[in-house]
Short mmCIF file of C-alpha atoms in Angstrom, two decimals:
data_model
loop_
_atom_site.label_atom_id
_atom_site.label_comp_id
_atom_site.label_asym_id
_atom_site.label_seq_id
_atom_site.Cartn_x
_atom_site.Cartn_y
_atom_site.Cartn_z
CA UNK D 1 50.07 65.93 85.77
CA UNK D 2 46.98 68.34 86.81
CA UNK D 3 44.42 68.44 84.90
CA UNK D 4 44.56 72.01 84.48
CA UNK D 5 47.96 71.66 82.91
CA UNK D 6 46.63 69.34 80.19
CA UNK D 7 43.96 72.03 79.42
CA UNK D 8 46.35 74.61 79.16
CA UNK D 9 48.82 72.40 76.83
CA UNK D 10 45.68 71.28 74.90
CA UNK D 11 44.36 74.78 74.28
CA UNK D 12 47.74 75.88 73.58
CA UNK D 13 48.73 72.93 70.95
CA UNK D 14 45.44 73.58 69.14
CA UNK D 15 45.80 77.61 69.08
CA UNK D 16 49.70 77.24 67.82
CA UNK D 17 48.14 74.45 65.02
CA UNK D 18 45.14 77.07 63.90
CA UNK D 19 46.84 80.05 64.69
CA UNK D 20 50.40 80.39 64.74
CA UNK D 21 52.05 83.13 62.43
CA UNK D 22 48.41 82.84 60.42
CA UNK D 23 45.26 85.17 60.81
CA UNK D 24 43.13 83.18 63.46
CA UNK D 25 39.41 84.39 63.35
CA UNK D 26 37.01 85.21 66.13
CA UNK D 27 33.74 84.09 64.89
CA UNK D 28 31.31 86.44 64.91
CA UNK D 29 28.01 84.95 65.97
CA UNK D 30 26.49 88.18 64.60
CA UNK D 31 26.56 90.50 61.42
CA UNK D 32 30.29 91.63 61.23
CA UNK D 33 31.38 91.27 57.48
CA UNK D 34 33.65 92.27 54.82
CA UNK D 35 37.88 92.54 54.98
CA UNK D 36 39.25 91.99 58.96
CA UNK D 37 40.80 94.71 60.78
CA UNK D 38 43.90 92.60 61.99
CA UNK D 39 45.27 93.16 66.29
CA UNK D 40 48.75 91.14 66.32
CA UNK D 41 49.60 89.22 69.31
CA UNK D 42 53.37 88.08 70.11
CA UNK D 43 53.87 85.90 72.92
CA UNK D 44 56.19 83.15 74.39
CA UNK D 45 54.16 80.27 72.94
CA UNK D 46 56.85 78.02 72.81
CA UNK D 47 57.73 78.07 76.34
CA UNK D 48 56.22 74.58 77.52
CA UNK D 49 55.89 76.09 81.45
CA UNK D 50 54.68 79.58 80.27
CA UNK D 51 50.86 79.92 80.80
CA UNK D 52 50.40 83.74 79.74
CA UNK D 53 50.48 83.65 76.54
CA UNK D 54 47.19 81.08 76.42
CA UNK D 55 45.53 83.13 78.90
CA UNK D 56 46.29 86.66 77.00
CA UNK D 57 44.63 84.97 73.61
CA UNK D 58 41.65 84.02 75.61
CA UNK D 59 41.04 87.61 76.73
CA UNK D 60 41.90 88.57 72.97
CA UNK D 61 39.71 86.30 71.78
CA UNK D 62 36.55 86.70 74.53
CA UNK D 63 36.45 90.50 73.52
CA UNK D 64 36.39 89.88 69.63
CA UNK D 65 33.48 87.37 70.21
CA UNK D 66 32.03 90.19 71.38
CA UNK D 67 32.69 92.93 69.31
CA UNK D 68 31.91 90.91 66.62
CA UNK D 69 28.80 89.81 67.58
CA UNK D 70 27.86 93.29 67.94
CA UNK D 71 28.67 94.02 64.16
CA UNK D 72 32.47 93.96 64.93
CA UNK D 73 34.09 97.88 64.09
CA UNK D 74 33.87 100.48 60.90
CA UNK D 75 30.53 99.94 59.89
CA UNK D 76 30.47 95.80 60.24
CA UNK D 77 34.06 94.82 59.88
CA UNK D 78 35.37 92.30 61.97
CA UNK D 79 38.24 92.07 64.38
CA UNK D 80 40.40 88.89 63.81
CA UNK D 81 43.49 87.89 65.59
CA UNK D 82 46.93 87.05 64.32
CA UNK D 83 49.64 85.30 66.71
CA UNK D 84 53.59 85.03 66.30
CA UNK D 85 55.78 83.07 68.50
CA UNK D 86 58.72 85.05 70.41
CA UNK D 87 59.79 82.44 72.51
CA UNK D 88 60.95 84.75 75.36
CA UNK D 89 63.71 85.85 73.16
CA UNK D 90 64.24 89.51 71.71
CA UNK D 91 65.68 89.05 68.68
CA UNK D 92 62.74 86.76 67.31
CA UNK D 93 60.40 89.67 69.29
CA UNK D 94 61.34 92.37 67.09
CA UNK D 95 61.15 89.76 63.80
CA UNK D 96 57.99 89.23 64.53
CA UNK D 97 57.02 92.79 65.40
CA UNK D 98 58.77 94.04 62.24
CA UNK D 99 56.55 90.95 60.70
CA UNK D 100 52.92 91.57 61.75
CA UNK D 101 53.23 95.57 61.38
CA UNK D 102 54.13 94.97 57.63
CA UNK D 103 50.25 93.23 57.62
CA UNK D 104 47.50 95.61 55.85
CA UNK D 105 44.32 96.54 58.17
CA UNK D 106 46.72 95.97 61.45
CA UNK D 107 45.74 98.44 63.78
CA UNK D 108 48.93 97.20 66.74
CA UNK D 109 50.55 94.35 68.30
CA UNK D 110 50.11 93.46 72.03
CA UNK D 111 53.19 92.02 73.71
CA UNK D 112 53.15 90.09 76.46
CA UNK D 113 54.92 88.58 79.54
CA UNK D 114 58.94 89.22 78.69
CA UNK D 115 59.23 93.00 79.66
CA UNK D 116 62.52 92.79 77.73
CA UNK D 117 60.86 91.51 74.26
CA UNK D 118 58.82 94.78 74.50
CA UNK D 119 61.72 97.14 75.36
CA UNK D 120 63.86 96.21 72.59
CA UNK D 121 60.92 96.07 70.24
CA UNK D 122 60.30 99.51 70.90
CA UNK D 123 62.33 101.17 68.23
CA UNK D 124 60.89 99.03 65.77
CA UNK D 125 57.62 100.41 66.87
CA UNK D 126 58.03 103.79 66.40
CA UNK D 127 60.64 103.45 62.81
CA UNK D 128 57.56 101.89 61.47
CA UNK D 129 55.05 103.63 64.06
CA UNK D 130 52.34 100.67 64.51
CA UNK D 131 51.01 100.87 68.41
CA UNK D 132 52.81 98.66 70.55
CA UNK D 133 50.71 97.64 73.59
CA UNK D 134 51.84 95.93 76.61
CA UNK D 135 49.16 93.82 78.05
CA UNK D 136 51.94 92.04 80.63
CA UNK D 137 55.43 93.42 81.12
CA UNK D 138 55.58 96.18 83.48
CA UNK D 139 59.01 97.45 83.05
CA UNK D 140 58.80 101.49 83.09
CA UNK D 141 61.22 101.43 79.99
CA UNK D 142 58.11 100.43 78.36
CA UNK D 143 56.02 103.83 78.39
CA UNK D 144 59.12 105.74 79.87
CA UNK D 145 61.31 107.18 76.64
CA UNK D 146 62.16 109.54 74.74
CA UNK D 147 60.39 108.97 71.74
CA UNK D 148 57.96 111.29 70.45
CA UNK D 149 55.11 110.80 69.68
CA UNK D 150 55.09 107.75 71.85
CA UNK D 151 53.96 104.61 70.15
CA UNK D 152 53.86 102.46 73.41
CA UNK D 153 50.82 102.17 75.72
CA UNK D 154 50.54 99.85 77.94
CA UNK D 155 47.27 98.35 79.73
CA UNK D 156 48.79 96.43 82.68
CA UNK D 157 50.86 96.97 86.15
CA UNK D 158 54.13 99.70 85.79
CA UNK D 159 56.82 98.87 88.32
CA UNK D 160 57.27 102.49 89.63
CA UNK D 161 54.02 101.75 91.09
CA UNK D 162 53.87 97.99 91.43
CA UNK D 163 57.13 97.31 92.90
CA UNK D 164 56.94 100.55 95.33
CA UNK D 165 53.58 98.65 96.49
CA UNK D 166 55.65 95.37 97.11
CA UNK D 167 58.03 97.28 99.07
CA UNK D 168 54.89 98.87 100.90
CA UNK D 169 53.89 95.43 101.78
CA UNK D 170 57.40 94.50 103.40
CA UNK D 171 57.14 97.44 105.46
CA UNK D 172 53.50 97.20 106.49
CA UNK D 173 52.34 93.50 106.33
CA UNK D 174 56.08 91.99 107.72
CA UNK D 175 57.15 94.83 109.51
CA UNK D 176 60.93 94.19 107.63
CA UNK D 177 62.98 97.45 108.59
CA UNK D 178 65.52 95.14 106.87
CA UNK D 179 65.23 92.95 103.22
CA UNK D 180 66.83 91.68 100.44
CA UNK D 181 66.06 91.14 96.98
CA UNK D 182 66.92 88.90 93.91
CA UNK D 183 66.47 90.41 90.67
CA UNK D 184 67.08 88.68 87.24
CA UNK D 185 69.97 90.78 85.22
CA UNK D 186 67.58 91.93 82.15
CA UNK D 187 65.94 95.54 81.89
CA UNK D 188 62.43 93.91 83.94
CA UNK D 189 65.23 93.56 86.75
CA UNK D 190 66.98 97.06 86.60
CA UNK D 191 63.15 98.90 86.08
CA UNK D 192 62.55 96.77 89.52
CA UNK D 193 65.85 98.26 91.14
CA UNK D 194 65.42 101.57 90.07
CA UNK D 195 62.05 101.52 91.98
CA UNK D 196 63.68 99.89 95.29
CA UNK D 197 66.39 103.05 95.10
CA UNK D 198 63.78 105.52 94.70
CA UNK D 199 61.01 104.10 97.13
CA UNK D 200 62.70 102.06 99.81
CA UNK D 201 63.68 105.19 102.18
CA UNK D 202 60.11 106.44 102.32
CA UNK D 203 59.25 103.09 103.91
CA UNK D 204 62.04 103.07 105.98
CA UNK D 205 63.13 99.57 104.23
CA UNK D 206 66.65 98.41 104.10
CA UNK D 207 67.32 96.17 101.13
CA UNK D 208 70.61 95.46 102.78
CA UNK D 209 71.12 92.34 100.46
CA UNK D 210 70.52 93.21 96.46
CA UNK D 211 71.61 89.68 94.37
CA UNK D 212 71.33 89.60 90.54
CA UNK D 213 70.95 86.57 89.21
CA UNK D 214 70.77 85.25 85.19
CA UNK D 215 67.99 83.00 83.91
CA UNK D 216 69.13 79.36 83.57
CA UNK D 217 70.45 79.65 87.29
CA UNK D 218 70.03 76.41 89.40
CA UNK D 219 70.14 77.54 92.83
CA UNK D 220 69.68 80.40 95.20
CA UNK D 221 71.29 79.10 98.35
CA UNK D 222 74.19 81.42 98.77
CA UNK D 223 72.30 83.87 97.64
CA UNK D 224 69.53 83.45 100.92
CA UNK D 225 72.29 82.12 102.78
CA UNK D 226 73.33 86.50 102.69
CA UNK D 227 70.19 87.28 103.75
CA UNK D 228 70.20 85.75 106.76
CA UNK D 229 73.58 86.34 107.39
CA UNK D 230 72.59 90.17 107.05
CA UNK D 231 69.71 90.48 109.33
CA UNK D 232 67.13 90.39 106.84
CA UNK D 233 63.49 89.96 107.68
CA UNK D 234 61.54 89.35 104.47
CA UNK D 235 62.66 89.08 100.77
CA UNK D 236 61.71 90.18 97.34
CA UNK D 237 61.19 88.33 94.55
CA UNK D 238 61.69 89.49 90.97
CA UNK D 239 61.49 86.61 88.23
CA UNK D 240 59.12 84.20 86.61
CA UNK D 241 57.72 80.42 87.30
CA UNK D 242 61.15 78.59 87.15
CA UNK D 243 63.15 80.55 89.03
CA UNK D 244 60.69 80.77 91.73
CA UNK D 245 60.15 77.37 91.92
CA UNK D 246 63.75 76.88 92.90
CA UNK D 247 63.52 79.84 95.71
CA UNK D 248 60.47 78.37 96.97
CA UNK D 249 62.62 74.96 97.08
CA UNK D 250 65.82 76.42 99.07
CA UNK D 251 63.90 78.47 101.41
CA UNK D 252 61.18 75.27 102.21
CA UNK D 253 65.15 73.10 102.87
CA UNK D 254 65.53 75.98 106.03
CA UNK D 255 64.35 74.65 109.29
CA UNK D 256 60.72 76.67 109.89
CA UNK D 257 62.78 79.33 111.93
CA UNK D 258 64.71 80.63 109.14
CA UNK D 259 62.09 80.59 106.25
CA UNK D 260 61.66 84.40 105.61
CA UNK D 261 58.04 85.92 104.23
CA UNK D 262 58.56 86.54 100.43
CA UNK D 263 56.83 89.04 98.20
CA UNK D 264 56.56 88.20 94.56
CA UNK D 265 56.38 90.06 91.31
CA UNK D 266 54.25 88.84 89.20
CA UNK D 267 56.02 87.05 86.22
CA UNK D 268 55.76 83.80 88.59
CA UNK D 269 51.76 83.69 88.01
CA UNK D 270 52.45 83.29 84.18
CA UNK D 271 53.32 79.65 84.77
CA UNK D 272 53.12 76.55 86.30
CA UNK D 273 54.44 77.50 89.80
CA UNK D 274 52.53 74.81 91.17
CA UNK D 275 54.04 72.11 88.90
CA UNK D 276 57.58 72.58 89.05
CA UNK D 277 57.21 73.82 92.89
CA UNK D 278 54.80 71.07 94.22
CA UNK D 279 54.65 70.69 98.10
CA UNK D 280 56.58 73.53 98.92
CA UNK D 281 54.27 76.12 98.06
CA UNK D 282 52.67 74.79 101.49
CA UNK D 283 55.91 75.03 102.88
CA UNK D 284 56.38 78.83 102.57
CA UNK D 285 54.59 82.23 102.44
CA UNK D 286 54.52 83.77 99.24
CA UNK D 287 52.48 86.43 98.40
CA UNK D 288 52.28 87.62 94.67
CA UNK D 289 51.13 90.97 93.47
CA UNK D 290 48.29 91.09 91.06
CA UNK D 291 45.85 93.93 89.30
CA UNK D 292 42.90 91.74 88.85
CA UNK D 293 41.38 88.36 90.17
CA UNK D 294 37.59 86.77 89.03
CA UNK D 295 37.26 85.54 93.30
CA UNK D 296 34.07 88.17 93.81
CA UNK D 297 34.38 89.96 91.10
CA UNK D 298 31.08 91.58 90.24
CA UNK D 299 32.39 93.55 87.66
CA UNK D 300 29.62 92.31 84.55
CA UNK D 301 32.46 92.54 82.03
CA UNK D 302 34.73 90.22 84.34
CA UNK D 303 31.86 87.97 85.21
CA UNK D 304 31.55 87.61 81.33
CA UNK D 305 35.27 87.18 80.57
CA UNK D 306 35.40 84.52 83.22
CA UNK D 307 32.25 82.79 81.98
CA UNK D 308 33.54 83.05 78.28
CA UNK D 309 36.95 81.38 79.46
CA UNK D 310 35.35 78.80 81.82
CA UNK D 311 33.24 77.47 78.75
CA UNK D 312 35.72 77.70 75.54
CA UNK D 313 38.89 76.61 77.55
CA UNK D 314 36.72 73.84 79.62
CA UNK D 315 37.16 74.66 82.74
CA UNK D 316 35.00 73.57 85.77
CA UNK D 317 35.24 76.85 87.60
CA UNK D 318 36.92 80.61 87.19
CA UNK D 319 39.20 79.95 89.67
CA UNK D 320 40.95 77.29 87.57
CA UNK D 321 41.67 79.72 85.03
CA UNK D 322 45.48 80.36 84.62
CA UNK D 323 47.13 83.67 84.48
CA UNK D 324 44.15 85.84 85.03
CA UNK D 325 45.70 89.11 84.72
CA UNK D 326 46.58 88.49 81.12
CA UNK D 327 42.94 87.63 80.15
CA UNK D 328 41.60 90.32 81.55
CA UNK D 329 44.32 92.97 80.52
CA UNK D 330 44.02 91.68 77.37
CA UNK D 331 40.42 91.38 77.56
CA UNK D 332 39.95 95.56 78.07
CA UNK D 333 43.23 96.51 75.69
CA UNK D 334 40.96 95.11 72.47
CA UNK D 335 38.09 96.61 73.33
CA UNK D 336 39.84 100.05 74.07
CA UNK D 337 41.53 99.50 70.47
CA UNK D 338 38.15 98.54 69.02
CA UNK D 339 36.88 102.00 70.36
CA UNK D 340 40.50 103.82 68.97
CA UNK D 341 39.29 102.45 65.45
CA UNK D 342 36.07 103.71 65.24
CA UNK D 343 37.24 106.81 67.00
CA UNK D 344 39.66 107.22 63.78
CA UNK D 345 37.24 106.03 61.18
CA UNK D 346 40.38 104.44 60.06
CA UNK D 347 43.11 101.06 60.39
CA UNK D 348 45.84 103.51 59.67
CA UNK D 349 48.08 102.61 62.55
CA UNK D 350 49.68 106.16 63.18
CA UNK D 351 45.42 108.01 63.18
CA UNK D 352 45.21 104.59 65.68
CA UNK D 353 47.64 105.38 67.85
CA UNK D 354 46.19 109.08 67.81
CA UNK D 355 43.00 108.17 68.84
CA UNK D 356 43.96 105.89 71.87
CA UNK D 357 44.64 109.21 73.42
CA UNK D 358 41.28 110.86 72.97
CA UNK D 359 38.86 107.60 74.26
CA UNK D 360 35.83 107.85 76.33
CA UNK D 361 35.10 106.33 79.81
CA UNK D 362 34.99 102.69 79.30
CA UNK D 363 33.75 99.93 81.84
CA UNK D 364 36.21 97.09 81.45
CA UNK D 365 37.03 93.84 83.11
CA UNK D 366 39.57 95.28 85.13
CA UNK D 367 38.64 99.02 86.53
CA UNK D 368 36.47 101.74 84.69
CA UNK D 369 39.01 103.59 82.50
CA UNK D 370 37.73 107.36 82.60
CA UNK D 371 39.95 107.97 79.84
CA UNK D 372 42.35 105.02 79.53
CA UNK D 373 45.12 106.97 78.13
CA UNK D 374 46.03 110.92 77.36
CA UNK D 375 49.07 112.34 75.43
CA UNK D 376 50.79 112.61 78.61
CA UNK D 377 49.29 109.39 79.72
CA UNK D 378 50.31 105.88 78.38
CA UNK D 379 49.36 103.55 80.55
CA UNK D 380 46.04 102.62 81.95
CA UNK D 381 46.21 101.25 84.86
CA UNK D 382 47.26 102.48 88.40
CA UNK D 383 47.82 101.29 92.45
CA UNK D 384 44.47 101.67 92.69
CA UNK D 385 44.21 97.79 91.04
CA UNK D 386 46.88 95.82 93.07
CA UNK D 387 45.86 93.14 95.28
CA UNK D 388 48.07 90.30 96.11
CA UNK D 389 47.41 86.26 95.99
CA UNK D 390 48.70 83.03 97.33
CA UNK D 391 49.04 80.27 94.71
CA UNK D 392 47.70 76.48 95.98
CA UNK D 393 49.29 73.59 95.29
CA UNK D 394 46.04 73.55 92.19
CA UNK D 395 48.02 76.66 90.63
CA UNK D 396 44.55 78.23 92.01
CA UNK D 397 45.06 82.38 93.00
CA UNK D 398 43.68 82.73 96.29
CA UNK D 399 43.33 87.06 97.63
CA UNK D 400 44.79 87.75 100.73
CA UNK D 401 45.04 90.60 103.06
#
């Protein structure tokens, strides 16, 4: 076993121990006193290949150091953390949602990885109307509803942009006038297609071969065995670490000839790919979209964030750091909050939630927000951040053209 796996499992053992449906402090190496104002976290802690969730607290946790040390918010309050376990499953999502927004002083929950925890948390979100933030799942369903006013923002990638990117890169990069796709049969998978009927014309991109598949699935032979059969030049890749794992298997079984390019989303870097895929990451190109990486990043609040990680997580360098995205989204959604509840003079959720629409320019970690979000506006980020990265058989994300 890597040794970066044991750090992960470490960290993670000792956070769930400390942490885990209880209020889990940031120290504050500074003069923030008096009663916490409480930012919920729910992620898929109990998911033993699942590395987001670790890597979102860091971020969580790196930005309250900070705050606090700086007299934390309202006059010298400070921020403190509390974490719930989903699982990956939406029923215990919206118990724990329903949970942490019953706690006094919470200002809103993050959710993480599992676009379809947040989507079917989101009525839960606005009946009691406690800011729901996605720092993770990029389904559109996320920000894109009906409700009103919207309690959903969302500080990460949004398919309608990400996955028209990915599509981009079939077109450009691989020069695939002809693709197919596998997408997993939950809302993160229809968000995806929706994208791919919208966009794929414009690039002049034939998904000619669309396959749904249903987590727990143990092999996507047949499956690539249509893609060839159809002509395809490149494929698409919707899903997270296990499933990919057993792509990355099937297609590294073709002879060299028939292995096509692959472009990932990015629920695969939220786990240990490299573990449960092992040699045949070598074996096979796979590029995986991302919004932010700490390989020459001179951005001083993601030089600090990777510094902060590198030393309280003990790793040797930044690049071992798992699931970067997460920290770093993470990372700039707590600091934009902090700002929302000074803004509002106030931990009343609902004055929260109005505030996060009237913020100032903030430099963060990933991209200088000029005004992060706007009443029109709920998410933060755009195609301006996307890059995309090869994983090493170290779980390391490399940048690539």
């Amino acid at each position: 076993m890597h040794e970066m796996k044991k750090m992960v499992q470490k960290s993670i053992g000792l956070g769930l121990l400390s942490c885990l449906l209880s209020v889990c402090w940031a120290a504050p190496s500074g003069g923030a006193a008096g009663a916490p104002v409480l930012i919920g976290f729910d992620g898929a802690y109990g998911q033993k290949t699942n590395t987001a969730p670790q890597s979102i607290e860091w971020g969580i946790r790196a930005a309250m150091a900070e705050i606090n040390a700086a007299g934390g918010v309202l006059n010298g309050r400070p921020l403190s953390l509390v974490t719930t376990d989903n699982k990956g499953v939406s029923v215990r999502g919206k118990d724990n949602f329903v949970e942490l927004a019953g706690r006094q002083d919470l200002v809103a929950v993050l959710e993480g990885k599992y676009s379809p925890v947040s989507v079917e948390v989101l009525p839960d979100a606005h009946r009691l109307k406690v800011p729901l933030i996605s720092v993770w799942g990029s389904a559109d369903q996320i920000t894109d509803h009906s409700y009103k006013p919207s309690y959903s923002f969302r500080v990460s990638l949004k398919d309608s942009w990400g996955v028209e990117t990915m599509i981009k890169r079939l077109a450009v990069k691989y020069k695939a006038d002809k693709a197919c796709v596998f997408l997993p049969n939950t809302s993160w998978g229809r968000s995806s297609e929706a994208v791919i009927r919208a966009k794929a014309g414009q690039y002049k991109v034939d998904f000619n071969v669309v396959r749904w598949y249903n987590w727990g699935d143990v092999s996507f032979v047949e499956p690539y065995r249509a893609c060839l059969s159809a002509g395809s030049k490149a494929l698409m890749f919707v899903g997270n670490e296990k499933e990919a794992a057993l792509l990355l298997r099937d297609v590294a079984s073709q002879p060299p000839q028939l292995r096509l390019p692959m472009v990932s989303h990015w629920g695969v870097s939220g786990g240990v790919l490299h573990e449960l895929a092992g040699e045949y990451l070598g074996d096979v190109t796979f590029d995986v979209i991302q919004t932010f990486t700490f390989v020459k990043n001179n951005r001083p609040r993601a030089k600090y964030l990777g510094e902060w990680i590198r030393k309280n997580g003990g790793f040797q360098s930044f690049t071992d750091i798992p699931s970067p995205v997460g920290a770093a989204q993470a990372y700039d959604t707590v600091h934009l909050l902090a700002m929302a509840v000074n803004k509002a003079q106030s931990t009343q959720a609902v004055k929260v939630r109005d505030a996060l629409e009237k913020l100032p320019a903030f430099e963060g970690a990933v991209r200088h927000y000029t005004q992060a979000f706007t009443s029109a506006r709920h998410d933060a980020l755009d195609a301006s951040q996307v890059l995309f990265v090869k994983m090493d058989r170290l779980g390391r994300l490399i940048p690539i053209e």
